[in-house]
CSV table of C-alpha atoms in Angstrom, one decimal:
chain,number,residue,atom,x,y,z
A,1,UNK,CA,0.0,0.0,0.0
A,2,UNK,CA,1.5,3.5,-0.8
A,3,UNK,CA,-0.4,6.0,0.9
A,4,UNK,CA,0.5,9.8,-0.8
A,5,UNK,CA,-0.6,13.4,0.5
A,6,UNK,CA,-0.5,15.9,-1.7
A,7,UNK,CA,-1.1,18.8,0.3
A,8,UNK,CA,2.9,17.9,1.6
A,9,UNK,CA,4.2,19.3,-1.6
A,10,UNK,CA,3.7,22.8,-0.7
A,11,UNK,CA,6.4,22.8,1.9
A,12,UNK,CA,8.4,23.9,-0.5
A,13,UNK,CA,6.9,26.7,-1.0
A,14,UNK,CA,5.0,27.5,2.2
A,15,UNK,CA,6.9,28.7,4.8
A,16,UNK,CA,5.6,26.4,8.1
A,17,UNK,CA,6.9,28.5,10.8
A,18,UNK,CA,5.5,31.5,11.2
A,19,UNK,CA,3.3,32.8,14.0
A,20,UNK,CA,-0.3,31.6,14.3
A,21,UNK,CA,-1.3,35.0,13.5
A,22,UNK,CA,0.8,35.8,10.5
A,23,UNK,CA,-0.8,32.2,9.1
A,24,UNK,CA,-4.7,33.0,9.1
A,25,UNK,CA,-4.4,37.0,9.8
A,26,UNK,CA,-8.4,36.8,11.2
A,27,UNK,CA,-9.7,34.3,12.7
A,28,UNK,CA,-12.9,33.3,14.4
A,29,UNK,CA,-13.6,31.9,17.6
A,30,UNK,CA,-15.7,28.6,18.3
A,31,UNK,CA,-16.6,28.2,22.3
A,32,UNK,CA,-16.3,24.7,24.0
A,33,UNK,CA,-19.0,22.3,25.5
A,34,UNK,CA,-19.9,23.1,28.9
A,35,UNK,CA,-19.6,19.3,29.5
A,36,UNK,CA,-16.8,18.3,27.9
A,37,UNK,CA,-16.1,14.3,27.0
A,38,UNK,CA,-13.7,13.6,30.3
A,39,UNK,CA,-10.5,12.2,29.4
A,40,UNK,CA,-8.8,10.0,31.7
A,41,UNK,CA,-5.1,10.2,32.1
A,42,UNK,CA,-4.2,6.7,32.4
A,43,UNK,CA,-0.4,6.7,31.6
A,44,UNK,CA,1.3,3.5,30.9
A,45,UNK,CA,4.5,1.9,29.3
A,46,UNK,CA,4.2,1.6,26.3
A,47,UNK,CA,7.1,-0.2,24.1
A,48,UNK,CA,6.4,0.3,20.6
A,49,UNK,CA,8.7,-0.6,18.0
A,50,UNK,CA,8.0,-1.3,13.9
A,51,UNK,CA,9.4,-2.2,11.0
A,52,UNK,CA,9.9,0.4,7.9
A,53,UNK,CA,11.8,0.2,5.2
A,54,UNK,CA,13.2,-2.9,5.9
A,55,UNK,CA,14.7,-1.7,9.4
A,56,UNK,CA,13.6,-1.8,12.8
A,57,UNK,CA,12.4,1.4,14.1
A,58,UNK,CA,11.2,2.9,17.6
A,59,UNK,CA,8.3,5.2,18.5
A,60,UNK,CA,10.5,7.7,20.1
A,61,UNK,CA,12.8,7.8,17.3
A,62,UNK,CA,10.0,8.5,14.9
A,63,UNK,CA,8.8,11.3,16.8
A,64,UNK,CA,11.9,12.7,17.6
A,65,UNK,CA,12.8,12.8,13.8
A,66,UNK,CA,9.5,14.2,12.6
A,67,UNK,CA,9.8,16.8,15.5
A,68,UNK,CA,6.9,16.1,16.9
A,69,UNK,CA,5.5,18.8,19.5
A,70,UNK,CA,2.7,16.9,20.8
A,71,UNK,CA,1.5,13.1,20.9
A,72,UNK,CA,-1.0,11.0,22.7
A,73,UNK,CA,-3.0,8.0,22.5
A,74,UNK,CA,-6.3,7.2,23.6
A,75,UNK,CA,-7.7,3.6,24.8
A,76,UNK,CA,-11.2,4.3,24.5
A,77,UNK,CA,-11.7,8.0,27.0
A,78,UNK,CA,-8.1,6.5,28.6
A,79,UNK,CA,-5.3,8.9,27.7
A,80,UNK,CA,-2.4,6.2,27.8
A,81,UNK,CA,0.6,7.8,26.5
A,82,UNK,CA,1.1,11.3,26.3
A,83,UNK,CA,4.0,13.8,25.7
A,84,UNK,CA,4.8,17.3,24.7
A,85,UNK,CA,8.3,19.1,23.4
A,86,UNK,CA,8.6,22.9,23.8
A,87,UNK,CA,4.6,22.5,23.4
A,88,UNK,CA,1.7,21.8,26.4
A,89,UNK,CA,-1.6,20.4,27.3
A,90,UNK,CA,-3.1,24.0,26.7
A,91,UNK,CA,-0.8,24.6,23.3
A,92,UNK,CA,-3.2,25.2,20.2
A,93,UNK,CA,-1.6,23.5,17.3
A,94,UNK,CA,-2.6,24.2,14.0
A,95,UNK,CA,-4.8,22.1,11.9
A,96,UNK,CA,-3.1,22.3,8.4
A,97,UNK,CA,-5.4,20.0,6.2
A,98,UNK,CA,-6.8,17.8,9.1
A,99,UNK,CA,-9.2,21.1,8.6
A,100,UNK,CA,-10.9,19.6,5.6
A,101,UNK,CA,-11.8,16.2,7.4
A,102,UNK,CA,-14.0,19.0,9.6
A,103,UNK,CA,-15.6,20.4,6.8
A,104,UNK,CA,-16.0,17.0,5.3
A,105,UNK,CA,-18.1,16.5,9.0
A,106,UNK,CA,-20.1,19.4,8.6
A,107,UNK,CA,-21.1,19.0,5.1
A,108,UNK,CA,-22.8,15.5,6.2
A,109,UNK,CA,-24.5,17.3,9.0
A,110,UNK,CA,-26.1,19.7,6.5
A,111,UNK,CA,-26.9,16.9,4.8
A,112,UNK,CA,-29.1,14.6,7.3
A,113,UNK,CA,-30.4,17.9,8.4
A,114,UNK,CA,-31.7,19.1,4.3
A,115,UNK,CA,-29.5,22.0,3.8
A,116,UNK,CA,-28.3,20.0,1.3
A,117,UNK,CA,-30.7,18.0,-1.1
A,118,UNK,CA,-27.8,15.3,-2.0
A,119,UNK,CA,-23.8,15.2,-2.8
A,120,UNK,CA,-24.6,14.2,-6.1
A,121,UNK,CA,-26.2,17.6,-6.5
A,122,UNK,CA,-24.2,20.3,-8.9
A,123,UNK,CA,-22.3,22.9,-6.2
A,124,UNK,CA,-23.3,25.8,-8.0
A,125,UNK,CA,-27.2,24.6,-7.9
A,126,UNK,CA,-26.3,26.3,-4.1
A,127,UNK,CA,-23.3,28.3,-5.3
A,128,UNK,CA,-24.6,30.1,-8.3
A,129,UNK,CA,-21.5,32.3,-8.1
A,130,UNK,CA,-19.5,29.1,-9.8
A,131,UNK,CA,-21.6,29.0,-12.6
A,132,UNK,CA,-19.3,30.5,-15.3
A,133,UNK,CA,-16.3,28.6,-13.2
A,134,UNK,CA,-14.9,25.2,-14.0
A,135,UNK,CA,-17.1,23.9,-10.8
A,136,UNK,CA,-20.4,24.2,-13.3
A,137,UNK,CA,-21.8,21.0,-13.1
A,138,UNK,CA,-19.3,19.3,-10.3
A,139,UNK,CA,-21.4,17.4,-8.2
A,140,UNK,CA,-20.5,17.8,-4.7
A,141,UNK,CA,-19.4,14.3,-4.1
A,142,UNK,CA,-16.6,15.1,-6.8
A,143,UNK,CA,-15.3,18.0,-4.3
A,144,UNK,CA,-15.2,15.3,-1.4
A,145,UNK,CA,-13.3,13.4,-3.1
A,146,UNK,CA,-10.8,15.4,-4.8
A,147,UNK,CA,-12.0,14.9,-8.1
A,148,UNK,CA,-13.7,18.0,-9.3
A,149,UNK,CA,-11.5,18.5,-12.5
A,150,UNK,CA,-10.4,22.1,-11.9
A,151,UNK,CA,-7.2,22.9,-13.2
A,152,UNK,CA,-5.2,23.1,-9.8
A,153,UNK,CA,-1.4,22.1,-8.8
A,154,UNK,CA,-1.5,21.7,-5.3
A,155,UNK,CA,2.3,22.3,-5.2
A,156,UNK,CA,2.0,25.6,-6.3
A,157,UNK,CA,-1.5,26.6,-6.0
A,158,UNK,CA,-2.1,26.0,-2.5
A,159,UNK,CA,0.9,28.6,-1.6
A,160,UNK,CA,-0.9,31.0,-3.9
A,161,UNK,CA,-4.1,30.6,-1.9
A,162,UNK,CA,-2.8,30.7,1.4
A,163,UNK,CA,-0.8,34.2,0.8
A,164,UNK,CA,-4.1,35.4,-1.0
A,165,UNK,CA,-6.0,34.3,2.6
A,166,UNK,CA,-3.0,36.4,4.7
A,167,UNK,CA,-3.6,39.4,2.2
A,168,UNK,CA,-7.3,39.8,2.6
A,169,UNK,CA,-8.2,38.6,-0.7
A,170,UNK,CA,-11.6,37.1,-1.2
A,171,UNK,CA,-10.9,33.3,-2.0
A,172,UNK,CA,-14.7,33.2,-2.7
A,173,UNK,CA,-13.8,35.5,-6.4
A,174,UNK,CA,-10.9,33.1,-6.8
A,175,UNK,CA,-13.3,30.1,-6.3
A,176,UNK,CA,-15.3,31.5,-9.1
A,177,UNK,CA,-12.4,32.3,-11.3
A,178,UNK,CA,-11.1,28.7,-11.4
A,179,UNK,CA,-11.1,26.8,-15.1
A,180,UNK,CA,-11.9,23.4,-16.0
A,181,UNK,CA,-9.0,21.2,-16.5
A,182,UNK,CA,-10.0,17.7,-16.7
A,183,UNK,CA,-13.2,15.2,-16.5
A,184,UNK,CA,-15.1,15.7,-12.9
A,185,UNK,CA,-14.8,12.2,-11.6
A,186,UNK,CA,-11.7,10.2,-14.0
A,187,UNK,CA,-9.0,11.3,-11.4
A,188,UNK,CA,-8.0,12.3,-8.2
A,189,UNK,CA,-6.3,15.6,-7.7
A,190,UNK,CA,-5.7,16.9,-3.9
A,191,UNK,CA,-7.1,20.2,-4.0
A,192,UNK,CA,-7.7,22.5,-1.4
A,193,UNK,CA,-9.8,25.2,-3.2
A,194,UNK,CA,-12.5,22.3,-3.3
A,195,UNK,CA,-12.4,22.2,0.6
A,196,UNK,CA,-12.6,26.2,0.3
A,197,UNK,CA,-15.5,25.6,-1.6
A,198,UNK,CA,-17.2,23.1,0.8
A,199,UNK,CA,-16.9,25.6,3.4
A,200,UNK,CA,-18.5,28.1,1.5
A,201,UNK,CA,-21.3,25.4,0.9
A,202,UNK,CA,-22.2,25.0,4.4
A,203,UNK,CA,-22.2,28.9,5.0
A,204,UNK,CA,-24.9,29.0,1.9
A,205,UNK,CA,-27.4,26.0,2.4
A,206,UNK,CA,-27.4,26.5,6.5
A,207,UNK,CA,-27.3,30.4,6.7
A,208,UNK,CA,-24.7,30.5,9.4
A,209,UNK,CA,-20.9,31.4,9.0
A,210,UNK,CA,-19.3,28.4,8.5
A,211,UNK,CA,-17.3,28.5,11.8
A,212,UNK,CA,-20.5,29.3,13.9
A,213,UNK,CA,-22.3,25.5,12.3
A,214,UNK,CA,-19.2,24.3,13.5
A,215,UNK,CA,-19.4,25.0,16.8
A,216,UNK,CA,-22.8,24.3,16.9
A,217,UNK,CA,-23.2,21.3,15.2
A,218,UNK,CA,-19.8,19.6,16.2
A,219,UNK,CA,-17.1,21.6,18.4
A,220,UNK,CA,-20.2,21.4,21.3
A,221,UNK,CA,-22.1,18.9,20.8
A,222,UNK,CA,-18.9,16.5,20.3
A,223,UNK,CA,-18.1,17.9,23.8
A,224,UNK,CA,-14.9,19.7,23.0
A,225,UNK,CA,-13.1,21.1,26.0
A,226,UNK,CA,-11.6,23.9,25.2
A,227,UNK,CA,-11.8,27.4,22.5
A,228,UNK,CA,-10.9,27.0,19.3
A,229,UNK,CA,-10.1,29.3,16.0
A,230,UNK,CA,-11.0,28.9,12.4
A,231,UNK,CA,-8.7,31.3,10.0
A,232,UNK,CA,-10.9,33.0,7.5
A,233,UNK,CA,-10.3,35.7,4.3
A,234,UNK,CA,-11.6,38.5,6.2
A,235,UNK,CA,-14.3,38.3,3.8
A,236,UNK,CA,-16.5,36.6,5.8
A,237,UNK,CA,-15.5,33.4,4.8
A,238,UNK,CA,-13.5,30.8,6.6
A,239,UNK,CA,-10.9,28.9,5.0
A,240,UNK,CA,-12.0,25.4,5.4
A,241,UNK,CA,-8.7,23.8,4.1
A,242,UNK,CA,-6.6,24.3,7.3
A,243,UNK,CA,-6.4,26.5,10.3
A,244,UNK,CA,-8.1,25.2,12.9
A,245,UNK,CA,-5.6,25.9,16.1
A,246,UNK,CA,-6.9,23.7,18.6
A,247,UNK,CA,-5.3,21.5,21.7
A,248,UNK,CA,-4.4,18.3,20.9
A,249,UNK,CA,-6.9,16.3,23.5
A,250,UNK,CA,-9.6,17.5,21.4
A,251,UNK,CA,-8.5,16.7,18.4
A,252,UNK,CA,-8.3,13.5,19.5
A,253,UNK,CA,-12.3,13.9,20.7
A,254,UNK,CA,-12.5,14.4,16.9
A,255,UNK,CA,-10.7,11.2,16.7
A,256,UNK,CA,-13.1,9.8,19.4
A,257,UNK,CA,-16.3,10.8,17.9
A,258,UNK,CA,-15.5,8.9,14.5
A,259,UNK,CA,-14.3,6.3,16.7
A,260,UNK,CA,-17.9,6.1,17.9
A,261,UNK,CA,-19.5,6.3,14.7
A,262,UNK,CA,-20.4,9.8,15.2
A,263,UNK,CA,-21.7,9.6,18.5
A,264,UNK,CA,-20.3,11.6,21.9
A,265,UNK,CA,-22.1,11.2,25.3
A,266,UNK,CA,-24.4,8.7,23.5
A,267,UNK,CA,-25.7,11.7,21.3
A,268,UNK,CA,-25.5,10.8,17.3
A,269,UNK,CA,-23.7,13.8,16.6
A,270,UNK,CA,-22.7,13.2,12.7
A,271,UNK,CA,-24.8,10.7,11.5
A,272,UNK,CA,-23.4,7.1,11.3
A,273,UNK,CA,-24.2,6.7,7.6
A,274,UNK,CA,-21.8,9.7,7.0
A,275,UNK,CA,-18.8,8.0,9.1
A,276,UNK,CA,-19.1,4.6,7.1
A,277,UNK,CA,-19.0,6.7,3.6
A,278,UNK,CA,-16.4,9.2,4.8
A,279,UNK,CA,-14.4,6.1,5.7
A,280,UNK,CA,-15.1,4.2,2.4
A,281,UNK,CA,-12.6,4.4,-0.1
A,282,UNK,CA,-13.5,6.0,-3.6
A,283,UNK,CA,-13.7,5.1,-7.2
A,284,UNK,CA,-10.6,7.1,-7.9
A,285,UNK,CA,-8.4,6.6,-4.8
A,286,UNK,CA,-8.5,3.5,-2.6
A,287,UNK,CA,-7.1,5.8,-0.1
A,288,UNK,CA,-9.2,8.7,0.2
A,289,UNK,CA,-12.4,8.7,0.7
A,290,UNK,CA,-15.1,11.9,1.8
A,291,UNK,CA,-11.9,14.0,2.9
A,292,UNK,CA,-10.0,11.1,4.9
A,293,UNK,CA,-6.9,9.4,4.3
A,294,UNK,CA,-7.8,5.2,4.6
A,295,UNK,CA,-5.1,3.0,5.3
A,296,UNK,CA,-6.7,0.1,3.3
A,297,UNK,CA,-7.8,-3.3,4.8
A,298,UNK,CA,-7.1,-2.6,8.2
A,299,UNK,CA,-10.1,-0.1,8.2
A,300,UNK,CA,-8.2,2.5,10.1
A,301,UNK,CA,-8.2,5.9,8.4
A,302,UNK,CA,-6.6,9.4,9.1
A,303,UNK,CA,-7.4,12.9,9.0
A,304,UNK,CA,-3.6,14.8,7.6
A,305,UNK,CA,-2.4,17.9,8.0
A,306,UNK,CA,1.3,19.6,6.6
A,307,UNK,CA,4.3,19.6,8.3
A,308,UNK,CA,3.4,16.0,10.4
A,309,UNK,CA,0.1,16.7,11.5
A,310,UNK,CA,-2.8,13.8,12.2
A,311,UNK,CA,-5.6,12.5,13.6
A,312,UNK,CA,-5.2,8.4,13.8
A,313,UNK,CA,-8.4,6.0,13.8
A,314,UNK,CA,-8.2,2.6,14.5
A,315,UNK,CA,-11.6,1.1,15.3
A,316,UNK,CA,-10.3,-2.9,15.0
A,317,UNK,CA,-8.0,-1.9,18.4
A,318,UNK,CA,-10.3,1.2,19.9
A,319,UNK,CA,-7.3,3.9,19.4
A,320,UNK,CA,-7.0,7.5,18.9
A,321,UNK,CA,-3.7,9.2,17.8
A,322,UNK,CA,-2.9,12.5,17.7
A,323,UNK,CA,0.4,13.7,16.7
A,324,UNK,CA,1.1,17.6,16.2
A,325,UNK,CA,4.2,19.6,15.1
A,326,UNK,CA,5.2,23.1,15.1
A,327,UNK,CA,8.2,23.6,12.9
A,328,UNK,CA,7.1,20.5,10.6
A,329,UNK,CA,9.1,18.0,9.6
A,330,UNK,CA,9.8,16.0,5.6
A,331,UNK,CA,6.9,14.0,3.9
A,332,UNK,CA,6.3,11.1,6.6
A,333,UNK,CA,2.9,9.8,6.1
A,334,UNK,CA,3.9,6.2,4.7
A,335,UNK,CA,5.9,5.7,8.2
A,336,UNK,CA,3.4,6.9,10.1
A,337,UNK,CA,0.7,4.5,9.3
A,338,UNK,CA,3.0,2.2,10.1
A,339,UNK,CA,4.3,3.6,13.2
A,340,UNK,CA,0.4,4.1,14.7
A,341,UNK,CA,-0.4,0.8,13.7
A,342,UNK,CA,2.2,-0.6,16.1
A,343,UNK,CA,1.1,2.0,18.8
A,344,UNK,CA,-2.9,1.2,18.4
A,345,UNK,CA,-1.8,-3.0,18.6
A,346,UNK,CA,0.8,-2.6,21.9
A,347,UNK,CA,-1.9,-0.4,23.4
A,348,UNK,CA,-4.5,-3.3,22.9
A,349,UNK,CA,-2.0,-5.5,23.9
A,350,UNK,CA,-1.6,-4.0,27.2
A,351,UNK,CA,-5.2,-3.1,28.0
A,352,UNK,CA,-6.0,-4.3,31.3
């Protein structure tokens, strides 16, 4: 299996390190659960070794080498390892593209609630600003699954995009102003414009600012514990493709809720029909499916973000991974598959 994200390629050309603020220039706040999902920390050994590449490789080292700022694991609510370097419990790391597995989640929501008629409806029958752009006639399942056929390089587009965002330049225009580049539907194509564009969908069909559905519909009712912030254009419109700065323990009450099948506090909070497609693989990648990384038979799947960034599923063993970085590190997402997997089976191994 050779597992590829795209969105990496922009390190080149995106410069990782700079300050929250200089990132997502506006941002918007979303306010926590008053009962937040209680995490239990529940620290134990864990000796976790693996085999990449032919050699034999150790958690720590993998971490160390991917300069990883923040890491835990979750057995079940059980926080069982957990660790942070020149980072804390209260550090808010930023999202990168695990953002568009979040925007993924609310577009389902709009769906079980009839915002949205189906995915398999045209986005500009609610966007009627993309008419005239190569989105015309792009069902919205294309978009989820990074097939929409615009005429996109993520290497050297998504750069573009982001220094548009920091500027104050509506990426709503740019939406409209992309071109059509290939069949919707023959290919896949990591693109974050189409996550831009989902956002904007959910801000349309609901009539609530993205970030404000989000908070509503998921940050609180998936019992999140702490503030979060969503960067936006100062346009009005959140990003959608990354910048979500948020602790680590809830992302992994992301993590948890999927885990679940969508539920938190016995509460179906994204319906469980949208967690099994989300986590199906699609007709033009076998490891993507509705804005999720798969990691093939083992049914485990991954929210991804730039730099070393992820949110790690493993219903056959009932573990959540987080694993966050601040200065980033080089493309690791083949060894980290690997390396959760061995995390997720020695904590089942040791489960009491």
């Amino acid at each position: 299996m050779r597992i590829i994200h795209y969105a990496v390629a922009v390190a080149a050309a995106v410069t990782l390190f700079m300050p929250a603020a200089a990132l997502a220039e506006t941002t918007d706040v979303m306010q926590p659960s008053a009962h937040p999902v209680k995490l239990r920390t529940a620290l134990r050994e864990l000796s976790v070794t693996y085999t990449y590449q032919g050699e034999e490789r150790t958690l720590d080292d993998f971490l160390t080498r991917t300069k990883t700022n923040g890491f835990l694991a979750l057995d079940g609510q059980d926080v069982v390892a957990e660790r942070y370097t020149g980072a804390n419990r209260d550090t808010r790391f930023q999202s990168w593209s695990m953002a568009k597995s979040f925007t993924a989640t609310a577009v389902g929501i709009a769906l079980k609630e009839k915002h949205i008629g189906s995915i398999d409806d045209s986005v500009d029958k609610y966007l009627p600003e993309l008419k005239d752009s190569g989105y015309a006639g792009v069902s919205i399942r294309d978009l989820l699954h990074m097939s929409s056929g615009i005429d996109w390089n993520e290497a050297t587009d998504a750069p573009r995009l982001m220094a548009a965002a920091n500027k104050g330049y509506s990426i709503s225009k740019m939406a409209a102003l992309q071109k059509r580049g290939w069949e919707p539907g023959s290919r896949f194509e990591y693109t974050s414009m189409n996550s831009f564009v989902l956002a904007r969908l959910v801000t349309k069909t609901t009539g609530m600012p993205y970030y404000d559905y989000v908070e509503r519909k998921i940050w609180q009712p998936a019992s999140m514990e702490s503030t979060a912030t969503v960067g936006n254009d100062s346009h009005g419109d959140s990003l959608g493709y990354c910048c979500y700065y948020a602790t680590d323990r809830d992302f992994a009450r992301f993590g948890l809720l999927y885990l679940h099948g969508g539920k938190a506090k016995g509460h179906q909070v994204v319906p469980a029909s949208w967690v099994k497609a989300s986590t199906k693989p699609s007709s033009v990648n076998p490891n993507y499916g509705l804005h999720w990384w798969l990691g093939g038979d083992g049914g485990d799947f991954m929210a991804v973000g730039l730099g070393g960034q992820y949110i790690y599923v493993s219903p056959e063993q009932g573990v959540v991974i987080v694993k966050s970085s601040i200065a980033g590190s080089a493309v690791d997402q083949e060894e980290a598959i690997v390396a959760f997997r061995a995390v997720a089976a020695e904590v089942a191994r040791t489960r009491g």
